[in-house]
Amino acid sequence: MRYLLARLKLGFDETLAQMQTTTATLPVAFQKGLEAYRKELTQVIYQAGSSMAPVLNAKALTDPDAKEKLLLRVFPRPSFKSLYTGDIVALQSPLSAQQQVLVRRLAAVEGEEMVSDDPDLESWSLPENHCWVLSETATFKPDAPTDIDSRTFGPLPVENIIGRVIYQATSVTEHGPTSNTPEAMADDAAVLDAELDVESFCNHTSSKDSQTS
């Protein structure tokens, strides 16, 4: 039931968004909503590099070529009603014209107070529809392509978020749900039950899957 409700919500949100445009007619809006409802809620991506180690791709700490397979719950129209501070999310880098995909921790959302380590800088609040995302690396280098996060590009528009990482696999024997917030894991449980075939996922290979850093 929760899975069906999640798909219905996706279709409803798309229909409503289409109706709010100046060009879409009612039949077109309903058609777009139906298309959104019919789509699967997940997709496979790969995590390369150590930017999220040891939470994701821990083997990259000793093997620079290591990759980990991730299952992403996709949010076509992301909002903070379905994303929570502490979740691990995939996002489009605002610095990349090639639509580079990054995986980062959602550290703060709109309205939360941001306090700098620099005592000379005043605290400030994240603007509406923006968030703060961070890598997990202990040796952050702002100029390193694999380390870039909000400390590099600042507040991230929520529309740049692609989805939440909900399952991960290094091999057929090393896999399991990704540790997100309790709220997120409760929301995603029905999606995992409906769309995750563990054996198929662990053995899945495709040249069309995105690679993240």
CSV table of C-alpha atoms in Angstrom, one decimal:
chain,number,residue,atom,x,y,z
A,1,MET,CA,0.0,0.0,0.0
A,2,ARG,CA,2.8,2.5,0.9
A,3,TYR,CA,4.5,1.7,-2.4
A,4,LEU,CA,1.3,2.4,-4.3
A,5,LEU,CA,0.8,5.6,-2.4
A,6,ALA,CA,4.4,6.7,-3.2
A,7,ARG,CA,3.8,6.2,-7.0
A,8,LEU,CA,0.4,7.9,-6.8
A,9,LYS,CA,2.0,10.9,-5.1
A,10,LEU,CA,4.7,11.0,-7.8
A,11,GLY,CA,2.0,11.1,-10.5
A,12,PHE,CA,-0.1,13.7,-8.6
A,13,ASP,CA,2.9,16.0,-8.0
A,14,GLU,CA,3.8,15.8,-11.7
A,15,THR,CA,0.2,16.6,-12.8
A,16,LEU,CA,0.0,19.5,-10.4
A,17,ALA,CA,3.3,20.9,-11.6
A,18,GLN,CA,2.3,20.6,-15.2
A,19,MET,CA,-1.0,22.4,-14.5
A,20,GLN,CA,0.9,25.3,-12.9
A,21,THR,CA,2.7,26.0,-16.2
A,22,THR,CA,1.2,28.4,-18.8
A,23,THR,CA,1.6,26.0,-21.7
A,24,ALA,CA,0.3,22.6,-20.5
A,25,THR,CA,-3.4,21.7,-21.1
A,26,LEU,CA,-5.3,19.6,-18.7
A,27,PRO,CA,-5.1,16.4,-20.9
A,28,VAL,CA,-1.3,16.9,-21.2
A,29,ALA,CA,-1.0,17.4,-17.5
A,30,PHE,CA,-2.8,14.2,-16.8
A,31,GLN,CA,-0.8,12.4,-19.4
A,32,LYS,CA,2.5,13.6,-17.8
A,33,GLY,CA,1.2,12.5,-14.4
A,34,LEU,CA,0.3,9.1,-15.7
A,35,GLU,CA,3.8,8.7,-17.2
A,36,ALA,CA,5.4,9.6,-13.9
A,37,TYR,CA,3.2,7.1,-12.0
A,38,ARG,CA,4.2,4.3,-14.3
A,39,LYS,CA,7.9,4.9,-13.9
A,40,GLU,CA,10.0,2.8,-11.4
A,41,LEU,CA,11.1,4.8,-8.4
A,42,THR,CA,14.7,3.6,-8.4
A,43,GLN,CA,17.8,3.5,-10.6
A,44,VAL,CA,21.3,2.1,-10.3
A,45,ILE,CA,24.4,4.3,-10.1
A,46,TYR,CA,28.0,3.6,-9.1
A,47,GLN,CA,30.1,5.4,-6.5
A,48,ALA,CA,33.8,5.9,-7.4
A,49,GLY,CA,36.5,7.5,-5.2
A,50,SER,CA,36.7,7.9,-1.5
A,51,SER,CA,34.6,11.1,-1.0
A,52,MET,CA,32.0,9.2,1.0
A,53,ALA,CA,34.2,6.6,2.6
A,54,PRO,CA,33.8,4.7,4.8
A,55,VAL,CA,30.0,5.1,4.6
A,56,LEU,CA,30.1,4.3,0.9
A,57,ASN,CA,32.8,2.6,-1.2
A,58,ALA,CA,35.0,2.0,1.8
A,59,LYS,CA,37.4,0.0,-0.3
A,60,ALA,CA,38.4,3.1,-2.1
A,61,LEU,CA,40.5,4.1,1.0
A,62,THR,CA,43.0,1.5,0.0
A,63,ASP,CA,42.1,0.8,-3.7
A,64,PRO,CA,41.7,4.0,-5.9
A,65,ASP,CA,39.9,1.9,-8.6
A,66,ALA,CA,37.2,0.5,-6.3
A,67,LYS,CA,33.6,1.2,-7.0
A,68,GLU,CA,30.4,0.4,-5.1
A,69,LYS,CA,26.9,-0.2,-6.7
A,70,LEU,CA,24.2,2.0,-5.3
A,71,LEU,CA,20.4,1.9,-5.6
A,72,LEU,CA,18.9,5.4,-5.8
A,73,ARG,CA,15.3,6.3,-5.0
A,74,VAL,CA,14.7,9.0,-7.6
A,75,PHE,CA,12.8,12.2,-6.7
A,76,PRO,CA,11.8,13.9,-10.0
A,77,ARG,CA,10.5,16.9,-8.1
A,78,PRO,CA,12.6,16.9,-4.9
A,79,SER,CA,11.4,18.8,-1.8
A,80,PHE,CA,12.2,18.8,1.9
A,81,LYS,CA,8.9,17.0,2.5
A,82,SER,CA,10.7,13.8,1.4
A,83,LEU,CA,14.4,14.7,2.1
A,84,TYR,CA,15.8,14.9,5.6
A,85,THR,CA,18.9,16.3,7.2
A,86,GLY,CA,21.4,13.4,7.5
A,87,ASP,CA,20.3,11.5,4.3
A,88,ILE,CA,22.8,10.5,1.7
A,89,VAL,CA,21.7,12.0,-1.6
A,90,ALA,CA,22.8,12.0,-5.3
A,91,LEU,CA,22.9,15.5,-6.9
A,92,GLN,CA,23.9,17.3,-10.0
A,93,SER,CA,27.0,19.3,-9.4
A,94,PRO,CA,26.3,23.1,-9.9
A,95,LEU,CA,29.9,23.5,-11.1
A,96,SER,CA,29.7,21.0,-13.9
A,97,ALA,CA,28.4,21.8,-17.4
A,98,GLN,CA,28.6,18.0,-18.1
A,99,GLN,CA,26.0,17.3,-15.4
A,100,GLN,CA,28.4,15.6,-13.1
A,101,VAL,CA,26.7,13.5,-10.5
A,102,LEU,CA,27.9,13.6,-6.9
A,103,VAL,CA,26.9,11.7,-3.8
A,104,ARG,CA,27.0,13.7,-0.6
A,105,ARG,CA,25.5,13.9,2.9
A,106,LEU,CA,22.5,16.3,3.3
A,107,ALA,CA,23.9,18.3,6.2
A,108,ALA,CA,21.3,21.1,6.6
A,109,VAL,CA,18.2,22.4,4.8
A,110,GLU,CA,16.4,25.7,4.3
A,111,GLY,CA,16.0,27.8,7.4
A,112,GLU,CA,18.8,26.1,9.4
A,113,GLU,CA,21.4,28.3,11.0
A,114,MET,CA,24.9,28.0,9.5
A,115,VAL,CA,27.9,28.8,11.8
A,116,SER,CA,31.4,29.2,10.5
A,117,ASP,CA,34.6,28.0,12.2
A,118,ASP,CA,35.9,31.5,11.5
A,119,PRO,CA,34.9,33.7,14.5
A,120,ASP,CA,35.0,36.8,12.3
A,121,LEU,CA,32.1,35.5,10.2
A,122,GLU,CA,28.5,35.9,11.3
A,123,SER,CA,26.1,33.1,11.3
A,124,TRP,CA,23.5,33.0,8.6
A,125,SER,CA,20.4,30.9,7.6
A,126,LEU,CA,20.1,28.7,4.5
A,127,PRO,CA,17.8,30.4,2.0
A,128,GLU,CA,14.5,28.8,1.0
A,129,ASN,CA,14.7,25.8,-1.3
A,130,HIS,CA,18.4,25.4,-0.7
A,131,CYS,CA,20.5,22.9,1.3
A,132,TRP,CA,24.1,22.2,2.5
A,133,VAL,CA,25.7,19.0,1.4
A,134,LEU,CA,29.1,17.6,2.6
A,135,SER,CA,31.4,14.8,1.7
A,136,GLU,CA,32.6,12.3,4.3
A,137,THR,CA,36.3,12.6,3.6
A,138,ALA,CA,38.5,13.4,6.6
A,139,THR,CA,41.0,15.1,4.4
A,140,PHE,CA,38.9,17.7,2.6
A,141,LYS,CA,40.6,19.5,-0.3
A,142,PRO,CA,38.3,22.2,-1.8
A,143,ASP,CA,40.1,22.1,-5.2
A,144,ALA,CA,40.0,18.3,-5.5
A,145,PRO,CA,37.3,17.2,-8.0
A,146,THR,CA,36.4,14.2,-5.8
A,147,ASP,CA,36.0,16.4,-2.6
A,148,ILE,CA,33.8,19.3,-3.9
A,149,ASP,CA,30.7,20.0,-1.8
A,150,SER,CA,28.9,23.0,-0.3
A,151,ARG,CA,32.2,24.2,1.1
A,152,THR,CA,33.2,24.7,-2.5
A,153,PHE,CA,30.0,25.8,-4.2
A,154,GLY,CA,27.9,27.1,-1.3
A,155,PRO,CA,24.1,26.4,-0.8
A,156,LEU,CA,22.7,23.9,-3.2
A,157,PRO,CA,19.3,24.4,-4.9
A,158,VAL,CA,17.0,21.5,-3.8
A,159,GLU,CA,16.1,21.0,-7.5
A,160,ASN,CA,19.7,19.7,-8.1
A,161,ILE,CA,19.0,16.7,-5.9
A,162,ILE,CA,18.3,13.6,-8.0
A,163,GLY,CA,17.4,11.2,-5.2
A,164,ARG,CA,18.4,9.3,-2.0
A,165,VAL,CA,20.8,6.4,-1.9
A,166,ILE,CA,18.8,3.5,-0.3
A,167,TYR,CA,20.9,0.3,-0.9
A,168,GLN,CA,24.5,-0.5,-1.6
A,169,ALA,CA,26.5,-3.5,-2.8
A,170,THR,CA,30.2,-4.1,-3.1
A,171,SER,CA,29.7,-7.8,-4.1
A,172,VAL,CA,27.1,-10.6,-3.9
A,173,THR,CA,28.2,-11.1,-0.2
A,174,GLU,CA,28.7,-7.5,0.8
A,175,HIS,CA,25.5,-5.5,0.5
A,176,GLY,CA,22.7,-3.9,2.6
A,177,PRO,CA,20.5,-0.9,3.1
A,178,THR,CA,22.2,2.5,3.3
A,179,SER,CA,22.0,4.1,6.7
A,180,ASN,CA,19.9,7.2,6.3
A,181,THR,CA,17.7,9.0,8.8
A,182,PRO,CA,15.0,6.8,10.5
A,183,GLU,CA,12.3,8.8,8.7
A,184,ALA,CA,13.9,8.2,5.3
A,185,MET,CA,14.4,4.5,5.9
A,186,ALA,CA,10.8,4.1,7.0
A,187,ASP,CA,9.7,6.0,3.8
A,188,ASP,CA,11.9,3.8,1.6
A,189,ALA,CA,11.1,0.4,3.1
A,190,ALA,CA,8.2,-0.2,0.8
A,191,VAL,CA,10.2,0.9,-2.3
A,192,LEU,CA,12.9,-1.6,-1.4
A,193,ASP,CA,10.4,-4.4,-0.9
A,194,ALA,CA,8.7,-3.7,-4.3
A,195,GLU,CA,11.7,-2.9,-6.5
A,196,LEU,CA,14.8,-4.5,-5.1
A,197,ASP,CA,15.8,-8.0,-6.2
A,198,VAL,CA,19.0,-8.4,-4.3
A,199,GLU,CA,20.5,-11.1,-6.5
A,200,SER,CA,19.7,-9.1,-9.7
A,201,PHE,CA,21.0,-5.9,-8.2
A,202,CYS,CA,24.3,-7.4,-7.0
A,203,ASN,CA,24.9,-8.9,-10.4
A,204,HIS,CA,23.6,-5.9,-12.4
A,205,THR,CA,25.9,-4.4,-15.0
A,206,SER,CA,25.1,-1.8,-17.6
A,207,SER,CA,27.0,0.8,-19.5
A,208,LYS,CA,24.1,3.2,-19.1
A,209,ASP,CA,24.4,3.5,-15.3
A,210,SER,CA,25.8,6.8,-14.0
A,211,GLN,CA,29.1,6.9,-12.2
A,212,THR,CA,29.4,9.4,-9.3
A,213,SER,CA,32.2,10.8,-7.2
